[in-house]
Coordinates of N, CA and C in Angstrom, one line a residue:
M10 N 1.0 -1.2 0.0 CA -0.1 0.2 -0.1 C 0.8 1.2 0.1
I11 N 0.5 2.2 -0.5 CA 1.2 3.5 -1.0 C 0.6 4.5 0.4
G12 N 1.5 5.0 1.1 CA 0.9 6.0 2.3 C 1.0 7.1 1.5
A13 N 0.7 8.3 2.3 CA 0.1 9.6 2.1 C 1.9 10.1 2.0
G14 N 3.2 9.6 2.7 CA 4.1 10.1 2.8 C 5.3 9.7 1.7
H15 N 4.9 8.8 1.0 CA 5.4 8.1 -0.2 C 4.9 8.8 -1.2
V16 N 3.3 9.4 -1.3 CA 3.0 10.2 -2.3 C 3.6 11.5 -2.0
A17 N 4.0 12.4 -1.2 CA 4.5 13.8 -0.9 C 5.7 13.2 -1.7
A18 N 6.7 11.9 -1.4 CA 8.2 12.0 -1.8 C 8.1 12.3 -3.2
L19 N 7.2 11.9 -3.8 CA 7.1 11.8 -5.5 C 7.0 13.5 -6.0
A20 N 7.0 14.3 -5.2 CA 6.9 15.5 -5.6 C 7.9 16.0 -6.5
P21 N 9.2 15.9 -6.6 CA 10.2 16.3 -7.3 C 10.3 15.6 -8.3
A22 N 9.6 14.4 -8.8 CA 10.3 13.5 -9.9 C 9.7 14.1 -11.1
A23 N 11.0 14.2 -11.9 CA 11.1 14.2 -13.2 C 10.0 15.5 -13.7
D24 N 9.8 16.6 -13.5 CA 9.2 17.5 -14.3 C 8.0 16.6 -15.2
I25 N 6.9 16.4 -14.3 CA 5.9 15.7 -14.9 C 5.4 16.4 -15.8
A26 N 4.7 15.8 -17.0 CA 3.6 16.9 -17.8 C 2.0 16.7 -17.2
L27 N 1.6 18.3 -16.4 CA 0.3 18.2 -15.8 C -0.6 18.3 -17.3
A28 N -0.1 19.1 -18.0 CA -1.2 19.6 -19.2 C -1.4 18.2 -19.9
Y29 N -2.9 18.0 -20.6 CA -3.7 17.8 -21.6 C -2.2 17.8 -22.8
D30 N -1.7 16.8 -23.4 CA -1.2 17.4 -24.6 C -1.4 16.5 -25.6
H31 N -0.5 15.9 -27.1 CA -0.8 15.4 -27.9 C -1.2 14.0 -27.8
K32 N -0.9 13.3 -27.0 CA -1.0 11.9 -27.0 C -2.5 11.8 -26.5
D33 N -2.9 12.7 -25.3 CA -4.1 12.9 -25.0 C -5.3 12.9 -26.4
A34 N -4.6 14.1 -27.2 CA -5.6 14.6 -28.1 C -6.0 13.6 -29.2
S35 N -4.9 12.3 -29.2 CA -5.0 11.2 -30.5 C -6.5 11.0 -30.1
Y36 N -7.0 11.0 -29.0 CA -8.6 10.3 -28.8 C -9.3 11.2 -29.4
V37 N -9.0 12.4 -29.7 CA -10.1 13.3 -30.0 C -10.2 13.1 -31.8
T38 N -9.2 13.0 -32.1 CA -8.8 12.9 -34.1 C -7.5 11.9 -34.4
T39 N -7.8 11.1 -35.2 CA -6.9 10.3 -35.8 C -5.3 11.4 -36.6
S40 N -5.4 12.6 -36.9 CA -4.7 13.3 -37.3 C -3.3 13.5 -36.7
K41 N -2.4 13.6 -37.0 CA -1.0 13.6 -37.0 C -0.2 15.1 -36.7
N42 N -1.5 16.0 -37.1 CA -0.6 17.4 -37.9 C -0.3 17.8 -36.3
P43 N 0.6 18.8 -36.3 CA 1.1 19.5 -35.2 C -0.3 20.7 -34.5
E44 N -0.8 21.1 -35.6 CA -1.4 22.3 -35.7 C -3.1 21.8 -35.1
V45 N -3.3 21.0 -35.6 CA -4.7 20.1 -35.3 C -4.4 19.9 -34.0
L46 N -3.4 19.1 -33.1 CA -3.3 18.4 -31.9 C -3.0 20.0 -31.0
D47 N -2.5 20.7 -31.4 CA -2.1 22.1 -30.8 C -3.7 22.6 -30.6
Y48 N -4.2 22.8 -31.4 CA -5.6 23.3 -31.6 C -6.7 22.8 -30.0
I49 N -6.6 21.8 -30.4 CA -7.7 20.0 -29.7 C -7.0 20.4 -28.0
V50 N -5.3 20.6 -28.2 CA -5.0 20.7 -26.4 C -5.1 22.2 -25.8
C51 N -5.3 23.2 -26.5 CA -5.8 24.7 -26.3 C -7.2 25.0 -25.9
L52 N -7.9 24.0 -26.5 CA -9.5 23.6 -26.5 C -9.5 23.0 -25.0
E53 N -9.1 22.0 -24.6 CA -8.9 21.0 -23.3 C -8.6 21.9 -22.3
K54 N -7.4 23.3 -22.2 CA -7.0 23.7 -21.1 C -8.0 25.0 -21.0
A55 N -8.4 25.4 -21.8 CA -9.6 26.7 -22.0 C -10.9 26.1 -21.0
V56 N -11.1 24.9 -21.3 CA -12.4 24.3 -21.0 C -12.5 23.8 -19.4
S57 N -11.1 23.2 -19.6 CA -10.7 22.7 -17.8 C -10.8 24.3 -16.8
N58 N -10.7 25.5 -17.6 CA -10.5 26.7 -16.7 C -11.8 27.3 -16.4
T59 N -12.8 26.8 -17.3 CA -14.2 27.3 -17.2 C -14.7 26.9 -15.8
P60 N -15.8 27.7 -15.0 CA -16.7 26.8 -14.1 C -17.3 25.6 -14.5
K61 N -17.4 24.6 -13.5 CA -18.2 23.4 -13.7 C -19.8 23.3 -14.1
S62 N -20.6 24.5 -13.7 CA -21.9 24.7 -13.6 C -22.2 25.3 -15.2
M63 N -20.8 25.6 -16.1 CA -21.3 25.7 -17.6 C -21.4 24.5 -18.5
S64 N -22.1 24.4 -19.4 CA -22.3 23.1 -19.9 C -21.1 23.1 -21.1
L65 N -20.7 21.5 -21.3 CA -19.7 21.8 -22.4 C -19.9 22.5 -23.8
P66 N -20.9 22.8 -24.3 CA -20.9 23.5 -25.5 C -20.8 25.2 -25.2
A67 N -21.0 25.5 -23.7 CA -20.9 26.9 -23.8 C -19.6 27.2 -23.3
S68 N -19.0 26.0 -22.6 CA -17.6 25.8 -22.5 C -16.4 25.8 -24.0
L69 N -17.2 25.4 -24.8 CA -16.5 25.2 -25.7 C -16.4 26.4 -26.6
D70 N -17.5 27.5 -26.5 CA -17.8 28.3 -27.1 C -16.7 29.5 -26.5
D71 N -16.2 29.2 -25.2 CA -15.6 30.2 -24.9 C -14.1 30.0 -25.1
A72 N -14.1 28.5 -25.0 CA -12.5 28.6 -25.5 C -12.0 28.6 -26.7
E73 N -13.3 28.2 -28.2 CA -13.0 28.8 -29.1 C -12.3 30.0 -29.5
R74 N -12.9 30.9 -28.6 CA -12.7 32.3 -28.5 C -11.4 32.5 -28.1
K75 N -10.9 31.8 -26.9 CA -9.4 32.1 -26.8 C -8.4 31.4 -27.2
C76 N -9.1 30.3 -28.5 CA -8.0 29.5 -29.4 C -8.2 29.9 -30.7
S77 N -8.8 31.0 -31.1 CA -8.5 31.4 -32.4 C -7.6 31.7 -32.8
S78 N -6.6 31.6 -32.7 CA -5.2 32.0 -33.0 C -5.0 31.0 -33.8
Q79 N -5.0 29.9 -32.6 CA -4.6 28.2 -33.2 C -5.6 28.0 -34.2
A80 N -6.9 28.1 -34.2 CA -7.9 27.9 -35.6 C -7.5 28.0 -36.6
K81 N -6.9 29.3 -36.7 CA -6.3 29.9 -37.9 C -5.3 29.1 -38.3
T82 N -5.0 28.4 -37.7 CA -3.6 27.8 -38.2 C -4.1 26.1 -38.8
L83 N -5.1 25.8 -38.2 CA -5.8 24.4 -39.1 C -5.3 24.0 -40.6
P84 N -5.3 23.1 -41.0 CA -5.3 22.8 -42.3 C -6.0 22.6 -43.1
K85 N -5.6 23.5 -44.2 CA -7.3 23.6 -45.0 C -7.0 22.1 -46.1
A86 N -7.0 21.2 -45.8 CA -7.2 19.7 -46.2 C -8.4 18.6 -46.0
A87 N -8.9 18.3 -47.0 CA -10.1 17.3 -47.1 C -9.9 16.3 -45.9
S88 N -8.5 16.0 -45.7 CA -8.1 14.8 -45.0 C -7.9 15.2 -43.6
E89 N -7.4 16.4 -42.9 CA -7.8 16.8 -42.0 C -9.3 17.6 -41.4
P90 N -9.4 17.5 -39.8 CA -10.5 18.0 -39.6 C -10.5 19.3 -39.0
N91 N -11.6 20.1 -39.5 CA -11.8 21.3 -39.5 C -12.1 21.9 -37.9
A92 N -12.4 22.7 -37.7 CA -13.0 23.4 -36.3 C -14.0 22.8 -35.9
D93 N -15.1 23.0 -36.7 CA -16.5 22.4 -36.6 C -16.5 20.8 -36.4
E94 N -15.7 20.5 -37.4 CA -15.8 18.6 -37.2 C -15.1 18.2 -35.6
I95 N -13.9 19.2 -35.0 CA -13.3 18.9 -33.5 C -14.2 18.9 -32.7
R96 N -14.9 20.4 -32.9 CA -16.1 20.5 -32.0 C -17.3 19.6 -31.8
S97 N -17.6 18.9 -33.4 CA -18.5 17.9 -32.6 C -17.8 16.6 -32.1
M98 N -16.9 16.3 -32.4 CA -16.1 15.1 -31.5 C -15.9 15.3 -30.2
V99 N -16.0 16.5 -29.8 CA -15.4 16.6 -28.1 C -16.8 16.6 -27.8
V100 N -18.3 17.4 -28.3 CA -19.3 17.2 -27.6 C -19.9 16.2 -27.5
E101 N -19.7 15.3 -28.3 CA -20.3 13.9 -28.6 C -19.1 13.2 -27.5
C102 N -18.2 12.9 -27.3 CA -17.2 12.2 -26.5 C -16.2 13.0 -25.7
G103 N -16.2 14.0 -25.4 CA -15.1 14.4 -24.9 C -13.8 14.7 -25.4
F104 N -12.7 15.0 -24.2 CA -11.2 15.2 -24.6 C -10.6 13.7 -24.0
R105 N -11.5 13.1 -23.5 CA -10.3 12.0 -23.1 C -11.3 10.6 -23.0
V106 N -10.7 9.4 -22.7 CA -11.6 8.2 -23.0 C -12.1 8.3 -21.2
G107 N -13.2 8.0 -21.3 CA -14.2 8.1 -20.1 C -14.5 9.2 -20.0
D108 N -14.6 10.3 -21.2 CA -15.4 11.5 -21.0 C -16.7 11.0 -21.3
A109 N -16.9 10.4 -22.5 CA -17.9 9.8 -23.3 C -19.1 9.1 -22.3
S110 N -20.5 9.5 -22.0 CA -21.5 8.7 -21.5 C -21.6 7.1 -22.4
P111 N -21.9 6.4 -21.7 CA -22.4 5.0 -22.4 C -23.3 5.2 -23.6
D112 N -23.0 4.4 -24.5 CA -24.0 4.2 -25.9 C -24.0 5.5 -26.5
M113 N -22.5 6.2 -26.5 CA -22.5 7.2 -27.4 C -21.5 7.2 -28.9
G114 N -21.1 5.6 -28.9 CA -20.9 5.8 -29.8 C -19.4 5.9 -30.1
C115 N -18.7 6.9 -29.3 CA -17.4 6.8 -29.3 C -16.3 6.0 -29.5
E116 N -15.3 5.9 -30.4 CA -14.2 5.0 -30.8 C -13.2 5.3 -29.7
P117 N -12.6 3.8 -29.6 CA -11.3 4.0 -28.7 C -9.8 4.6 -29.3
P118 N -9.3 5.0 -29.0 CA -7.9 5.7 -29.7 C -7.4 4.7 -30.7
P119 N -6.7 5.4 -31.5 CA -6.0 4.5 -32.7 C -5.4 3.2 -32.4
K120 N -4.2 3.8 -31.4 CA -3.5 2.5 -30.8 C -4.3 1.3 -30.1
Q121 N -5.4 1.6 -29.9 CA -6.4 0.7 -28.8 C -7.0 -0.3 -30.5
A122 N -7.4 0.6 -31.2 CA -8.3 -0.1 -32.1 C -6.9 -0.8 -33.3
Q123 N -6.0 -0.3 -33.2 CA -5.0 -1.3 -33.9 C -4.9 -2.9 -33.0
E124 N -4.7 -2.3 -31.9 CA -4.1 -3.4 -30.8 C -5.3 -4.5 -30.9
Q125 N -6.9 -4.5 -31.0 CA -8.0 -4.9 -31.2 C -7.9 -5.9 -32.6
A126 N -7.7 -5.0 -33.7 CA -7.7 -5.5 -34.7 C -6.4 -6.9 -35.1
A127 N -5.2 -6.2 -34.4 CA -4.1 -7.4 -34.4 C -4.4 -8.4 -33.7
S128 N -5.5 -8.1 -32.6 CA -5.6 -9.7 -32.0 C -6.8 -10.5 -32.4
G129 N -7.2 -9.9 -33.3 CA -8.6 -10.5 -33.7 C -9.9 -10.3 -33.0
V130 N -9.8 -9.6 -32.4 CA -11.0 -9.0 -31.2 C -11.8 -8.5 -32.3
P131 N -12.8 -8.6 -32.5 CA -13.8 -7.5 -33.1 C -14.1 -6.0 -32.0
K132 N -14.3 -5.1 -32.9 CA -14.6 -3.8 -32.7 C -16.0 -3.8 -31.8
Q133 N -15.9 -3.0 -31.1 CA -17.4 -3.2 -30.2 C -18.4 -2.6 -30.6
A134 N -19.7 -3.0 -30.7 CA -20.8 -1.9 -31.4 C -21.1 -0.9 -31.1
K135 N -21.2 0.1 -31.7 CA -21.7 1.5 -30.9 C -22.6 1.5 -30.1
T136 N -23.3 0.6 -29.8 CA -24.6 1.3 -28.8 C -24.0 0.3 -27.4
H137 N -22.6 -0.1 -27.4 CA -21.8 -0.4 -26.3 C -21.0 0.8 -25.8
P138 N -20.9 0.6 -24.1 CA -19.6 1.2 -23.9 C -18.6 1.4 -24.8
Q139 N -17.4 2.2 -24.6 CA -16.4 1.7 -25.2 C -15.5 1.1 -24.1
P140 N -14.4 0.2 -24.5 CA -13.7 -0.6 -23.6 C -12.7 0.1 -23.3
A141 N -11.7 0.3 -21.8 CA -10.9 0.6 -21.3 C -9.6 0.4 -22.4
P142 N -8.4 1.5 -22.6 CA -7.4 1.0 -23.3 C -6.5 0.2 -22.4
A143 N -5.6 -0.4 -23.4 CA -5.1 -1.3 -22.8 C -4.3 -1.1 -21.5
G144 N -3.9 -1.9 -20.7 CA -3.4 -1.2 -19.3 C -4.1 -0.7 -18.1
Q145 N -5.3 -0.5 -18.7 CA -6.4 -0.1 -17.3 C -7.6 -0.8 -17.2
Y146 N -8.0 -0.3 -16.6 CA -9.3 -1.1 -15.7 C -10.8 -0.3 -16.1
Q147 N -11.5 -1.3 -16.7 CA -12.9 -0.3 -16.7 C -13.7 -0.6 -15.7
L148 N -13.9 0.4 -14.7 CA -15.1 0.7 -13.5 C -16.4 0.6 -14.0
S149 N -16.9 0.0 -13.2 CA -18.7 -0.7 -13.8 C -19.3 0.7 -12.7
E150 N -20.5 0.9 -13.1 CA -21.2 2.4 -12.8 C -21.1 1.6 -11.0
K151 N -21.2 1.0 -10.4 CA -21.4 0.9 -9.1 C -20.0 1.3 -8.4
Q152 N -18.7 0.5 -9.2 CA -17.5 0.6 -8.8 C -17.3 2.3 -8.6
Q153 N -17.4 3.1 -9.6 CA -17.3 4.5 -9.9 C -18.4 5.2 -8.4
S154 N -19.6 4.8 -8.4 CA -19.9 5.2 -7.1 C -19.6 5.0 -5.6
A155 N -18.8 3.7 -6.1 CA -17.9 3.5 -4.5 C -16.7 4.1 -4.5
V156 N -16.3 4.8 -5.6 CA -15.3 5.9 -5.6 C -15.5 7.0 -4.8
Q157 N -16.8 7.7 -5.5 CA -17.5 9.1 -5.6 C -17.6 8.9 -4.0
A158 N -17.9 7.5 -3.2 CA -18.8 7.6 -2.2 C -17.5 7.9 -1.2
G159 N -16.1 7.5 -1.6 CA -14.6 7.5 -0.9 C -14.4 8.5 -0.8
V160 N -14.5 9.6 -1.8 CA -13.9 10.2 -1.8 C -14.7 11.7 -1.1
R161 N -15.9 11.7 -1.0 CA -17.0 12.3 -0.5 C -16.3 12.2 1.0
L162 N -16.1 11.3 1.9 CA -15.7 10.9 3.0 C -14.7 12.0 3.3
S163 N -13.8 12.1 2.5 CA -12.6 12.5 3.0 C -12.5 14.2 2.7
L164 N -13.9 14.8 2.3 CA -14.2 16.1 2.1 C -14.4 16.8 2.8
K165 N -14.1 18.2 3.3 CA -15.3 18.9 4.1 C -16.3 19.3 4.1
D166 N -16.8 18.9 2.7 CA -18.3 19.6 2.4 C -18.3 18.0 1.5
P167 N -19.1 17.0 2.0 CA -19.0 16.0 1.5 C -20.6 16.1 0.4
T168 N -21.5 16.8 0.5 CA -22.5 17.1 -0.1 C -22.1 18.2 -1.5
S169 N -21.3 18.4 -1.7 CA -20.6 19.3 -2.7 C -19.7 19.1 -4.0
P170 N -19.3 17.9 -3.7 CA -18.0 17.8 -5.0 C -19.2 17.7 -6.6
L171 N -17.8 18.3 -7.2 CA -18.5 18.3 -8.5 C -17.4 16.9 -9.2
F172 N -17.8 16.2 -9.7 CA -16.6 15.1 -10.1 C -16.5 15.0 -11.5
G173 N -15.5 14.7 -11.9 CA -14.8 15.3 -13.0 C -14.2 13.3 -14.1
G174 N -13.1 13.8 -14.9 CA -12.8 12.0 -15.1 C -12.4 11.5 -14.0
M175 N -12.7 10.1 -14.5 CA -11.7 9.0 -13.6 C -11.4 7.9 -14.4
A176 N -10.1 7.2 -13.8 CA -9.4 6.1 -14.4 C -8.8 5.4 -13.7
A177 N -8.9 3.9 -13.9 CA -8.5 2.9 -13.0 C -7.4 1.9 -13.7
A178 N -6.6 1.3 -12.7 CA -5.9 0.5 -13.2 C -5.8 -0.8 -12.2
R179 N -6.1 -2.1 -12.5 CA -5.6 -3.1 -11.5 C -4.2 -3.4 -11.1
G180 N -3.7 -3.6 -9.8 CA -2.5 -4.0 -9.5 C -2.4 -5.6 -9.3
D181 N -1.2 -5.7 -9.0 CA -0.8 -7.1 -9.1 C -1.5 -8.1 -7.7
G182 N -1.4 -6.8 -6.7 CA -2.2 -7.3 -5.6 C -3.6 -7.6 -5.6
G183 N -4.2 -7.0 -6.5 CA -5.9 -7.5 -6.5 C -6.6 -6.3 -6.3
F184 N -5.6 -5.1 -6.0 CA -6.4 -3.8 -5.7 C -6.3 -2.6 -7.3
I185 N -7.8 -2.4 -7.1 CA -7.9 -1.5 -7.9 C -7.7 -0.3 -7.9
Y186 N -6.4 0.6 -8.6 CA -6.1 1.8 -8.4 C -6.9 3.0 -9.4
V187 N -7.1 4.0 -8.4 CA -8.4 4.7 -9.2 C -7.5 5.9 -9.0
C188 N -7.8 6.8 -10.3 CA -7.4 8.2 -10.1 C -8.5 9.3 -10.8
G189 N -8.9 10.8 -10.3 CA -9.9 11.3 -11.0 C -9.7 12.5 -10.7
M190 N -10.5 13.4 -10.9 CA -10.3 14.9 -10.6 C -11.9 15.3 -9.3
V191 N -11.6 15.9 -8.8 CA -12.8 16.8 -7.9 C -12.7 18.2 -7.9
N192 N -14.0 18.8 -7.9 CA -14.1 20.2 -7.6 C -15.0 20.3 -6.5
A193 N -14.6 21.0 -5.2 CA -15.4 20.3 -3.8 C -15.2 22.1 -3.1
K194 N -16.1 22.1 -2.4 CA -16.0 23.6 -1.3 C -14.8 23.5 -0.4
N195 N -14.3 24.3 0.0 CA -13.5 24.5 1.3 C -14.5 25.1 2.2
S196 N -13.2 25.5 3.1 CA -13.9 26.0 4.8 C -14.9 27.0 4.4
F197 N -14.7 28.2 3.8 CA -14.9 29.3 3.5 C -16.6 29.4 2.4
G198 N -16.5 27.9 1.8 CA -17.7 27.4 1.0 C -17.8 27.7 -0.5
G199 N -16.0 28.0 -0.9 CA -16.0 28.3 -2.3 C -15.7 27.1 -2.7
Y200 N -15.6 27.0 -4.1 CA -15.1 25.9 -5.2 C -13.9 26.3 -4.9
T201 N -12.7 25.1 -4.9 CA -11.0 25.0 -5.0 C -10.7 25.2 -6.4
G202 N -11.6 24.5 -7.3 CA -11.6 24.1 -8.5 C -10.7 22.8 -8.8
D203 N -10.4 22.2 -10.0 CA -10.1 20.7 -9.9 C -8.7 20.5 -9.3
Q204 N -8.9 19.0 -8.6 CA -7.8 18.6 -7.7 C -7.6 17.2 -8.2
P205 N -6.6 16.9 -8.3 CA -6.7 15.1 -8.4 C -6.5 14.9 -7.3
Y206 N -7.0 13.1 -7.6 CA -7.2 12.5 -6.2 C -6.3 11.1 -6.8
F207 N -6.1 10.0 -5.7 CA -5.5 8.8 -5.9 C -6.0 7.9 -4.4
G208 N -6.4 6.9 -5.2 CA -7.0 6.0 -4.0 C -6.9 4.7 -4.6
M209 N -7.4 3.8 -3.6 CA -7.5 2.1 -4.0 C -9.2 1.6 -3.6
L210 N -9.5 0.9 -4.6 CA -10.6 0.2 -4.8 C -10.7 -1.1 -4.1
I211 N -11.0 -1.5 -3.0 CA -11.1 -3.0 -2.4 C -12.1 -3.5 -2.1
G212 N -12.5 -4.8 -2.6 CA -13.7 -5.7 -2.5 C -14.2 -5.3 -3.8
D213 N -15.6 -6.0 -4.0 CA -16.3 -6.0 -5.3 C -17.8 -5.6 -5.1
A214 N -18.3 -5.0 -5.9 CA -19.5 -4.5 -5.5 C -20.7 -5.4 -5.3
P215 N -21.3 -5.5 -4.4 CA -21.7 -3.9 -4.2 C -21.2 -3.8 -2.8
R216 N -20.2 -4.0 -2.5 CA -19.7 -4.0 -1.2 C -18.1 -3.7 -1.5
A217 N -17.8 -2.9 -2.1 CA -16.6 -2.4 -2.6 C -16.6 -1.3 -2.0
A218 N -15.2 -0.7 -1.5 CA -14.8 0.5 -0.6 C -13.9 1.2 -1.3
F219 N -14.0 2.3 -1.4 CA -13.1 3.4 -2.1 C -12.1 4.2 -0.8
A220 N -10.8 3.5 -0.7 CA -10.0 4.2 0.6 C -8.8 5.5 -0.4
V221 N -9.1 6.6 -0.3 CA -8.2 7.9 -0.6 C -7.1 7.7 -0.5
V222 N -6.0 7.7 -1.0 CA -4.4 8.2 -0.4 C -4.2 9.3 -0.5
G223 N -4.3 10.1 -1.3 CA -4.3 11.8 -1.1 C -4.9 12.4 -2.5
F224 N -4.9 13.9 -1.9 CA -5.3 14.7 -2.5 C -4.4 15.6 -3.4
G225 N -4.6 16.0 -4.7 CA -3.5 17.0 -5.0 C -4.2 18.7 -4.6
G226 N -3.4 19.6 -3.9 CA -3.9 21.0 -3.9 C -3.1 21.9 -4.3
T227 N -1.9 22.0 -3.6 CA -0.9 22.8 -4.6 C -0.4 22.0 -5.4
L228 N 0.5 22.7 -6.4 CA 1.4 22.2 -7.4 C 1.9 21.0 -7.3
T229 N 2.5 20.8 -6.4 CA 3.6 20.3 -5.9 C 2.7 18.7 -5.2
E230 N 1.8 19.1 -4.5 CA 0.9 17.8 -4.5 C 0.0 17.4 -5.6
S231 N -0.3 18.4 -6.5 CA -0.6 17.6 -7.7 C 0.2 16.6 -8.5
R232 N 1.3 17.3 -8.3 CA 2.6 16.8 -9.2 C 2.5 15.4 -8.7
A233 N 2.9 15.4 -7.0 CA 2.9 13.7 -6.5 C 1.6 13.2 -7.0
I234 N 0.4 13.5 -6.8 CA -0.8 12.7 -7.1 C -0.3 11.9 -8.7
L235 N -0.3 12.9 -9.7 CA -0.6 12.5 -10.6 C 0.9 11.9 -11.2
S236 N 1.9 12.1 -10.2 CA 3.6 10.9 -10.5 C 3.1 9.5 -10.0
V237 N 2.2 9.3 -9.3 CA 1.4 8.0 -8.7 C 0.6 7.6 -9.4
C238 N -0.2 8.3 -9.9 CA -1.4 7.8 -11.2 C -0.4 7.0 -12.7
K239 N 0.5 8.1 -12.7 CA 1.4 7.3 -13.8 C 1.8 5.8 -13.3
E240 N 2.6 6.1 -12.0 CA 3.3 5.0 -11.7 C 2.7 3.4 -11.7
H241 N 1.6 3.8 -11.5 CA 0.7 2.5 -11.3 C -0.2 2.2 -12.5
G242 N 0.4 2.8 -13.9 CA -0.6 2.7 -14.7 C -1.9 3.3 -15.0
V243 N -2.2 3.9 -14.5 CA -3.7 4.5 -14.6 C -3.8 5.0 -15.7
F244 N -2.7 5.9 -16.3 CA -2.7 6.4 -17.4 C -1.1 7.3 -17.7

């Protein structure tokens, strides 16, 4: 088990990239064009800085204004996506694996699709939730609920949290490591903004319980949490 002290000790580790990057953007498009990927990264950064109360389309409206200079550099080629096509994909499926609601018909990232083809596993029908990427674990709805319940117990105001993305990986000892984002109220009643968390899901549904190991707060703490998430193969 990883203790909170171990999490904090990882803070200085290797200047880890906190931001959404080109690899993440490959979920939105199969394009390898850097201008396309830069535009998607810009959109995600802008959307992540908008209030959680805003709908995704409204957040994208704001993001598109902030990323207008990148939009102008998008290639004018039929083989490359334009700004409207990128927006449509984001509205339907989000920026990352796990953002899309079940039955949205969102395809897995290209690398995963290639691995499925190579292994002879047929692509999932569009009426089913997409499978988790290689190396990750797909949480059921009941497991996601158990994670949220565990996170709530660690918050000052358990009635307030706004949950963001969530991802998981199964460890050698049978534990399921889970990382996610949560925006909750502080002691003054104000929202703190998205903060990463890391913990372990123990037991099977409906008796699964989630133990929070640590939350990101300061930049250093967030670096530590994200470092642990990568160390355990969550993303």
